[in-house]
PDB file of C-alpha atoms in Angstrom:
ATOM      1  CA  MET A1134     231.860  29.669 226.107  1.00 54.00           C
ATOM      2  CA  LYS A1135     233.681  27.473 228.623  1.00 51.00           C
ATOM      3  CA  ALA A1136     233.272  28.338 232.460  1.00 45.00           C
ATOM      4  CA  ALA A1137     236.721  29.094 232.961  1.00 47.00           C
ATOM      5  CA  ALA A1138     236.768  31.692 230.467  1.00 59.00           C
ATOM      6  CA  LEU A1139     234.693  33.590 232.464  1.00 60.00           C
ATOM      7  CA  HIS A1140     236.813  34.342 235.013  1.00 78.00           C
ATOM      8  CA  ILE A1141     239.344  36.422 232.539  1.00 84.00           C
ATOM      9  CA  PRO A1142     238.786  39.680 231.962  1.00 88.00           C
ATOM     10  CA  VAL A1143     236.945  40.354 228.489  1.00 90.00           C
ATOM     11  CA  GLU A1144     240.364  42.625 227.827  1.00 90.00           C
ATOM     12  CA  GLN A1145     242.182  39.381 227.452  1.00 91.00           C
ATOM     13  CA  ARG A1146     239.880  37.398 225.503  1.00 94.00           C
ATOM     14  CA  THR A1147     239.160  36.367 221.725  1.00 96.00           C
ATOM     15  CA  ALA A1148     236.012  36.867 220.254  1.00 97.00           C
ATOM     16  CA  LEU A1149     235.036  35.207 217.457  1.00 98.00           C
ATOM     17  CA  LEU A1150     232.737  36.901 215.144  1.00 97.00           C
ATOM     18  CA  VAL A1151     230.419  35.149 212.634  1.00 97.00           C
ATOM     19  CA  PHE A1152     230.054  37.378 209.626  1.00 95.00           C
ATOM     20  CA  SER A1153     227.002  36.017 207.716  1.00 92.00           C
ATOM     21  CA  ARG A1154     224.144  35.885 205.443  1.00 89.00           C
ATOM     22  CA  SER A1155     220.686  35.034 206.140  1.00 89.00           C
ATOM     23  CA  ALA A1156     220.439  31.458 204.164  1.00 88.00           C
ATOM     24  CA  ARG A1157     217.767  32.706 201.975  1.00 90.00           C
ATOM     25  CA  GLU A1158     220.348  34.947 200.461  1.00 90.00           C
ATOM     26  CA  GLU A1159     223.209  32.712 200.769  1.00 86.00           C
ATOM     27  CA  ALA A1160     220.915  30.252 198.161  1.00 83.00           C
ATOM     28  CA  SER A1161     219.681  32.947 196.229  1.00 86.00           C
ATOM     29  CA  ILE A1162     223.376  34.229 195.509  1.00 84.00           C
ATOM     30  CA  LYS A1163     225.126  30.728 195.274  1.00 82.00           C
ATOM     31  CA  GLN A1164     222.298  28.409 194.307  1.00 78.00           C
ATOM     32  CA  LEU A1165     225.034  25.359 195.710  1.00 79.00           C
ATOM     33  CA  ALA A1166     222.004  22.352 194.839  1.00 77.00           C
ATOM     34  CA  PRO A1167     219.480  22.141 192.367  1.00 76.00           C
ATOM     35  CA  GLY A1168     215.704  23.827 193.073  1.00 80.00           C
ATOM     36  CA  LYS A1169     214.539  24.172 196.499  1.00 81.00           C
ATOM     37  CA  ASN A1170     217.038  22.398 197.968  1.00 81.00           C
ATOM     38  CA  ALA A1171     219.434  25.132 197.389  1.00 82.00           C
ATOM     39  CA  LEU A1172     218.187  26.711 200.745  1.00 87.00           C
ATOM     40  CA  HIS A1173     218.435  23.370 202.556  1.00 85.00           C
ATOM     41  CA  VAL A1174     222.058  23.298 202.094  1.00 84.00           C
ATOM     42  CA  ALA A1175     222.414  26.979 202.874  1.00 87.00           C
ATOM     43  CA  HIS A1176     220.426  26.238 206.276  1.00 89.00           C
ATOM     44  CA  ASP A1177     222.627  23.162 206.793  1.00 87.00           C
ATOM     45  CA  LEU A1178     226.090  25.430 206.144  1.00 89.00           C
ATOM     46  CA  LEU A1179     224.515  27.974 208.799  1.00 91.00           C
ATOM     47  CA  ASP A1180     224.274  25.129 211.469  1.00 91.00           C
ATOM     48  CA  HIS A1181     227.421  23.438 210.972  1.00 90.00           C
ATOM     49  CA  THR A1182     228.737  26.830 211.765  1.00 93.00           C
ATOM     50  CA  ARG A1183     226.798  27.543 214.588  1.00 94.00           C
ATOM     51  CA  SER A1184     227.860  24.166 216.203  1.00 92.00           C
ATOM     52  CA  VAL A1185     231.480  24.886 215.234  1.00 94.00           C
ATOM     53  CA  ALA A1186     231.477  28.046 216.443  1.00 96.00           C
ATOM     54  CA  GLU A1187     229.320  26.792 219.996  1.00 95.00           C
ATOM     55  CA  ALA A1188     232.208  24.157 220.408  1.00 95.00           C
ATOM     56  CA  SER A1189     235.199  26.273 220.394  1.00 95.00           C
ATOM     57  CA  GLY A1190     234.899  27.512 223.834  1.00 94.00           C
ATOM     58  CA  LEU A1191     235.473  31.192 222.238  1.00 96.00           C
ATOM     59  CA  ASP A1192     232.634  33.898 222.796  1.00 96.00           C
ATOM     60  CA  VAL A1193     230.860  34.047 219.380  1.00 96.00           C
ATOM     61  CA  HIS A1194     228.902  37.295 218.351  1.00 96.00           C
ATOM     62  CA  TRP A1195     227.299  36.297 215.246  1.00 95.00           C
ATOM     63  CA  PHE A1196     226.834  38.969 212.836  1.00 94.00           C
ATOM     64  CA  GLY A1197     223.629  38.269 210.609  1.00 92.00           C
ATOM     65  CA  PRO A1198     222.089  40.962 207.388  1.00 92.00           C
ATOM     66  CA  GLN A1199     219.874  42.703 210.234  1.00 92.00           C
ATOM     67  CA  LEU A1200     223.546  43.867 212.635  1.00 93.00           C
ATOM     68  CA  GLN A1201     225.555  44.893 209.337  1.00 94.00           C
ATOM     69  CA  LYS A1202     226.054  48.553 208.150  1.00 95.00           C
ATOM     70  CA  GLY A1203     228.053  49.631 205.640  1.00 94.00           C
ATOM     71  CA  ALA A1204     227.714  50.799 201.979  1.00 93.00           C
ATOM     72  CA  ASP A1205     229.771  47.734 200.586  1.00 94.00           C
ATOM     73  CA  PHE A1206     231.026  44.692 201.972  1.00 94.00           C
ATOM     74  CA  GLY A1207     234.177  46.723 203.154  1.00 95.00           C
ATOM     75  CA  GLU A1208     232.197  48.631 205.528  1.00 96.00           C
ATOM     76  CA  ARG A1209     229.849  46.102 206.625  1.00 96.00           C
ATOM     77  CA  ILE A1210     232.818  43.698 207.853  1.00 96.00           C
ATOM     78  CA  ALA A1211     234.983  46.734 209.313  1.00 97.00           C
ATOM     79  CA  HIS A1212     232.304  48.128 211.284  1.00 96.00           C
ATOM     80  CA  ALA A1213     231.130  44.672 212.388  1.00 97.00           C
ATOM     81  CA  PHE A1214     235.252  44.141 214.029  1.00 97.00           C
ATOM     82  CA  GLY A1215     235.038  47.740 215.552  1.00 96.00           C
ATOM     83  CA  GLN A1216     231.807  46.915 217.293  1.00 96.00           C
ATOM     84  CA  ILE A1217     232.931  43.570 218.854  1.00 97.00           C
ATOM     85  CA  PHE A1218     236.543  45.826 219.652  1.00 97.00           C
ATOM     86  CA  ALA A1219     234.322  48.447 220.981  1.00 96.00           C
ATOM     87  CA  LEU A1220     233.110  45.650 223.608  1.00 96.00           C
ATOM     88  CA  GLY A1221     236.636  45.569 224.567  1.00 96.00           C
ATOM     89  CA  TYR A1222     238.037  42.304 223.485  1.00 97.00           C
ATOM     90  CA  ALA A1223     242.014  41.757 222.960  1.00 97.00           C
ATOM     91  CA  ARG A1224     241.505  39.899 219.836  1.00 97.00           C
ATOM     92  CA  VAL A1225     238.900  39.346 216.983  1.00 98.00           C
ATOM     93  CA  MET A1226     238.377  36.438 214.878  1.00 98.00           C
ATOM     94  CA  CYS A1227     235.655  36.597 212.053  1.00 98.00           C
ATOM     95  CA  VAL A1228     234.505  33.486 209.636  1.00 97.00           C
ATOM     96  CA  GLY A1229     231.918  33.346 207.439  1.00 93.00           C
ATOM     97  CA  ASN A1230     229.262  30.309 206.808  1.00 90.00           C
ATOM     98  CA  ASP A1231     231.034  28.627 203.781  1.00 88.00           C
ATOM     99  CA  CYS A1232     233.446  26.334 204.779  1.00 90.00           C
ATOM    100  CA  PRO A1233     232.414  23.256 205.524  1.00 87.00           C
ATOM    101  CA  GLU A1234     236.310  21.855 206.761  1.00 88.00           C
ATOM    102  CA  LEU A1235     236.171  24.103 209.588  1.00 92.00           C
ATOM    103  CA  SER A1236     236.108  22.789 212.741  1.00 93.00           C
ATOM    104  CA  PRO A1237     236.654  23.618 216.556  1.00 95.00           C
ATOM    105  CA  ASN A1238     239.955  22.549 216.859  1.00 96.00           C
ATOM    106  CA  ASP A1239     240.465  24.961 214.176  1.00 96.00           C
ATOM    107  CA  LEU A1240     239.210  28.081 215.819  1.00 97.00           C
ATOM    108  CA  ARG A1241     241.525  26.940 219.137  1.00 97.00           C
ATOM    109  CA  LEU A1242     244.482  26.453 216.907  1.00 97.00           C
ATOM    110  CA  ALA A1243     244.111  30.277 215.497  1.00 97.00           C
ATOM    111  CA  ASP A1244     243.346  31.606 218.961  1.00 97.00           C
ATOM    112  CA  ALA A1245     245.945  30.118 220.455  1.00 97.00           C
ATOM    113  CA  LEU A1246     248.350  31.268 217.167  1.00 97.00           C
ATOM    114  CA  LEU A1247     246.520  34.668 217.554  1.00 97.00           C
ATOM    115  CA  HIS A1248     248.238  34.991 221.120  1.00 95.00           C
ATOM    116  CA  GLN A1249     251.503  34.973 219.612  1.00 94.00           C
ATOM    117  CA  SER A1250     251.094  36.849 216.100  1.00 94.00           C
ATOM    118  CA  PRO A1251     249.107  40.420 215.854  1.00 96.00           C
ATOM    119  CA  MET A1252     247.240  38.945 212.868  1.00 97.00           C
ATOM    120  CA  VAL A1253     246.303  35.260 211.730  1.00 98.00           C
ATOM    121  CA  LEU A1254     244.706  34.299 207.947  1.00 97.00           C
ATOM    122  CA  GLY A1255     243.279  31.301 206.893  1.00 96.00           C
ATOM    123  CA  PRO A1256     243.505  31.117 203.482  1.00 95.00           C
ATOM    124  CA  SER A1257     240.978  29.241 201.217  1.00 90.00           C
ATOM    125  CA  ARG A1258     242.190  27.658 197.810  1.00 86.00           C
ATOM    126  CA  ASP A1259     240.478  30.057 195.413  1.00 84.00           C
ATOM    127  CA  GLN A1260     242.634  32.945 197.372  1.00 87.00           C
ATOM    128  CA  GLY A1261     239.967  33.980 199.319  1.00 89.00           C
ATOM    129  CA  THR A1262     240.152  33.874 203.518  1.00 94.00           C
ATOM    130  CA  TYR A1263     237.708  31.131 205.572  1.00 94.00           C
ATOM    131  CA  LEU A1264     239.165  33.194 208.670  1.00 97.00           C
ATOM    132  CA  ILE A1265     240.598  36.371 209.407  1.00 97.00           C
ATOM    133  CA  GLY A1266     242.280  37.393 213.081  1.00 98.00           C
ATOM    134  CA  ILE A1267     243.583  40.260 214.339  1.00 98.00           C
ATOM    135  CA  ASN A1268     244.655  42.060 218.122  1.00 96.00           C
ATOM    136  CA  ARG A1269     242.999  45.203 218.708  1.00 95.00           C
ATOM    137  CA  GLN A1270     246.551  47.487 218.476  1.00 94.00           C
ATOM    138  CA  HIS A1271     246.933  46.177 214.804  1.00 96.00           C
ATOM    139  CA  PHE A1272     243.287  46.882 213.524  1.00 96.00           C
ATOM    140  CA  THR A1273     242.291  50.200 212.099  1.00 93.00           C
ATOM    141  CA  LYS A1274     239.129  50.677 210.187  1.00 93.00           C
ATOM    142  CA  GLU A1275     239.347  52.954 207.800  1.00 91.00           C
ATOM    143  CA  PRO A1276     242.415  50.885 205.625  1.00 92.00           C
ATOM    144  CA  PHE A1277     240.513  48.107 207.054  1.00 94.00           C
ATOM    145  CA  SER A1278     237.243  48.603 204.995  1.00 95.00           C
ATOM    146  CA  SER A1279     238.849  50.343 201.832  1.00 94.00           C
ATOM    147  CA  LEU A1280     240.732  46.691 200.854  1.00 95.00           C
ATOM    148  CA  ASP A1281     239.950  44.712 197.897  1.00 93.00           C
ATOM    149  CA  TRP A1282     237.564  41.911 199.292  1.00 92.00           C
ATOM    150  CA  SER A1283     236.580  40.951 195.679  1.00 84.00           C
ATOM    151  CA  HIS A1284     236.573  37.209 195.093  1.00 76.00           C
ATOM    152  CA  GLY A1285     240.535  35.949 194.567  1.00 76.00           C
ATOM    153  CA  HIS A1286     242.134  39.217 196.525  1.00 87.00           C
ATOM    154  CA  SER A1287     241.297  39.014 199.255  1.00 92.00           C
ATOM    155  CA  LEU A1288     244.175  37.344 200.912  1.00 94.00           C
ATOM    156  CA  ASP A1289     246.693  39.408 198.963  1.00 95.00           C
ATOM    157  CA  ALA A1290     245.074  42.200 200.275  1.00 95.00           C
ATOM    158  CA  LEU A1291     245.157  41.001 204.091  1.00 96.00           C
ATOM    159  CA  LYS A1292     248.896  40.252 203.574  1.00 95.00           C
ATOM    160  CA  HIS A1293     249.552  43.337 202.237  1.00 94.00           C
ATOM    161  CA  TYR A1294     247.661  45.056 204.805  1.00 95.00           C
ATOM    162  CA  ALA A1295     249.674  43.249 207.294  1.00 95.00           C
ATOM    163  CA  SER A1296     253.467  44.002 205.329  1.00 94.00           C
ATOM    164  CA  GLU A1297     252.844  47.524 204.822  1.00 93.00           C
ATOM    165  CA  ARG A1298     252.344  47.751 208.870  1.00 92.00           C
ATOM    166  CA  LYS A1299     255.133  45.319 209.439  1.00 94.00           C
ATOM    167  CA  ILE A1300     253.132  42.988 211.732  1.00 93.00           C
ATOM    168  CA  ALA A1301     253.830  39.417 211.449  1.00 95.00           C
ATOM    169  CA  CYS A1302     250.992  37.279 210.019  1.00 96.00           C
ATOM    170  CA  HIS A1303     250.834  33.594 210.544  1.00 96.00           C
ATOM    171  CA  LEU A1304     248.807  31.543 207.850  1.00 96.00           C
ATOM    172  CA  LEU A1305     246.828  28.619 208.511  1.00 96.00           C
ATOM    173  CA  LYS A1306     246.432  25.642 206.745  1.00 94.00           C
ATOM    174  CA  ALA A1307     244.388  26.409 203.175  1.00 93.00           C
ATOM    175  CA  LYS A1308     240.512  25.081 203.406  1.00 91.00           C
ATOM    176  CA  SER A1309     238.184  24.715 200.124  1.00 85.00           C
ATOM    177  CA  ASP A1310     235.065  27.033 200.837  1.00 84.00           C
ATOM    178  CA  LEU A1311     231.688  26.851 198.910  1.00 81.00           C
ATOM    179  CA  ASP A1312     231.360  30.288 196.819  1.00 78.00           C
ATOM    180  CA  GLN A1313     229.719  28.341 193.453  1.00 76.00           C
ATOM    181  CA  ALA A1314     227.913  25.035 192.679  1.00 73.00           C
ATOM    182  CA  ASN A1315     231.024  23.592 191.364  1.00 75.00           C
ATOM    183  CA  ASP A1316     233.132  23.843 194.396  1.00 75.00           C
ATOM    184  CA  TRP A1317     231.302  20.831 196.012  1.00 75.00           C
ATOM    185  CA  VAL A1318     234.105  18.596 194.065  1.00 73.00           C
ATOM    186  CA  SER A1319     236.927  20.417 195.893  1.00 75.00           C
ATOM    187  CA  VAL A1320     234.865  20.446 199.103  1.00 75.00           C
ATOM    188  CA  TRP A1321     233.231  16.857 199.659  1.00 72.00           C
ATOM    189  CA  PRO A1322     236.062  14.620 199.889  1.00 74.00           C
ATOM    190  CA  THR A1323     236.270  16.959 203.703  1.00 75.00           C
ATOM    191  CA  ILE A1324     232.802  15.835 204.616  1.00 74.00           C
ATOM    192  CA  THR A1325     232.417  13.354 207.113  1.00 72.00           C
ATOM    193  CA  GLN A1326     229.786  10.842 208.401  1.00 70.00           C
ATOM    194  CA  SER A1327     229.484  13.532 211.613  1.00 69.00           C
ATOM    195  CA  SER A1328     228.448  16.270 209.551  1.00 74.00           C
ATOM    196  CA  VAL A1329     225.088  17.689 209.281  1.00 71.00           C
ATOM    197  CA  LEU A1330     226.644  17.894 205.865  1.00 72.00           C
ATOM    198  CA  TYR A1331     226.784  14.270 204.863  1.00 70.00           C
ATOM    199  CA  ARG A1332     223.340  13.599 203.759  1.00 69.00           C
ATOM    200  CA  TRP A1333     223.756  15.563 200.528  1.00 66.00           C
ATOM    201  CA  HIS A1334     225.492  12.291 199.723  1.00 58.00           C
ATOM    202  CA  PHE A1335     222.192  11.203 198.711  1.00 57.00           C
ATOM    203  CA  ILE A1336     221.394  13.876 195.927  1.00 59.00           C
ATOM    204  CA  ALA A1337     223.564  14.409 192.607  1.00 49.00           C
ATOM    205  CA  LEU A1338     225.398  17.739 193.360  1.00 58.00           C
ATOM    206  CA  PRO A1339     227.211  19.776 190.324  1.00 55.00           C
ATOM    207  CA  GLY A1340     230.091  17.068 189.332  1.00 57.00           C
ATOM    208  CA  ILE A1341     229.232  14.616 192.442  1.00 56.00           C
ATOM    209  CA  GLU A1342     227.148  11.298 192.109  1.00 57.00           C
ATOM    210  CA  PRO A1343     225.164  10.538 194.913  1.00 53.00           C
ATOM    211  CA  ILE A1344     225.957   7.273 196.771  1.00 49.00           C
ATOM    212  CA  ALA A1345     222.780   4.418 197.738  1.00 42.00           C
ATOM    213  CA  PRO A1346     220.384   5.656 199.982  1.00 39.00           C
ATOM    214  CA  SER A1347     220.421   2.294 202.349  1.00 37.00           C
ATOM    215  CA  GLY A1348     217.367   3.690 204.362  1.00 34.00           C
ATOM    216  CA  PHE A1349     217.706   7.457 204.496  1.00 34.00           C
ATOM    217  CA  PHE A1350     214.802   9.276 203.697  1.00 31.00           C
ATOM    218  CA  PHE A1351     215.821  12.731 202.142  1.00 37.00           C
ATOM    219  CA  PHE A1352     213.602  15.737 201.548  1.00 37.00           C
ATOM    220  CA  PRO A1353     210.430  14.917 198.831  1.00 35.00           C
ATOM    221  CA  GLU A1354     211.102  18.379 196.535  1.00 39.00           C
ATOM    222  CA  ILE A1355     214.359  16.827 195.258  1.00 32.00           C
ATOM    223  CA  SER A1356     215.095  17.930 191.330  1.00 33.00           C
ATOM    224  CA  SER A1357     217.295  17.002 189.109  1.00 31.00           C
ATOM    225  CA  ALA A1358     217.083  20.001 187.065  1.00 33.00           C
ATOM    226  CA  PRO A1359     220.850  21.432 186.698  1.00 32.00           C
ATOM    227  CA  CYS A1360     221.847  24.146 189.130  1.00 32.00           C
ATOM    228  CA  ALA A1361     222.696  27.421 187.106  1.00 33.00           C
ATOM    229  CA  LEU A1362     226.408  28.375 188.167  1.00 29.00           C
ATOM    230  CA  ARG A1363     226.783  31.753 189.730  1.00 29.00           C
ATOM    231  CA  ALA A1364     230.118  33.030 190.359  1.00 27.00           C
ATOM    232  CA  PRO A1365     229.526  36.361 193.186  1.00 29.00           C
ATOM    233  CA  PRO A1366     232.541  37.713 195.010  1.00 34.00           C
ATOM    234  CA  LEU A1367     233.855  35.540 197.980  1.00 34.00           C
ATOM    235  CA  LEU A1368     232.956  38.296 200.241  1.00 38.00           C
ATOM    236  CA  ALA A1369     230.133  39.869 198.081  1.00 35.00           C
ATOM    237  CA  ALA A1370     228.975  43.450 198.864  1.00 33.00           C
TER     238      ALA A1370
END
């Protein structure tokens, strides 16, 4: 958080909620790389998200599995929003840990828009969401928890939530996220050399040809075995 923000009352600030699985859960469910490298990818995605969140200048609240309460995904994410709003924040933005395109500037833009609009959504290209922002007076826990959070439906469900309440909803630029192994094909062009994920240029990921190592040392347990594709809900229960 920027030093200047410390002088702004919490009732006027935006909180950034990172709602995340553990790296081991992410690796087991999504299998984004062959063999044990799936866990390395999951750790890198977490590191990327942590770096982006910390550079945003927002108050960051990380909700890993140990803090998530509820019988399904809807209950867990609604509980997390409720917990952060209970701290007094005026606005809460939520991201996961599976969008390599996400940058600190994206978060700062979303925050600026959330000062002007009651709700801001970052749509993913598979009709899910990589960012959900809402202000305090328009968050209602029970209908929020009951939305259809399944893969390919959460964006429409959240837009319907806004429409039913007659509140303005600003849509950010669509981005790709990593929900299954073949998502690398659309995500790969967005990864720059400065990203921790760039090292995955040196292994054959599903649908991606590796580049020459050029002196780059990589993990010793690389496996070229094909990875089983799984397509769990984008925001799985």
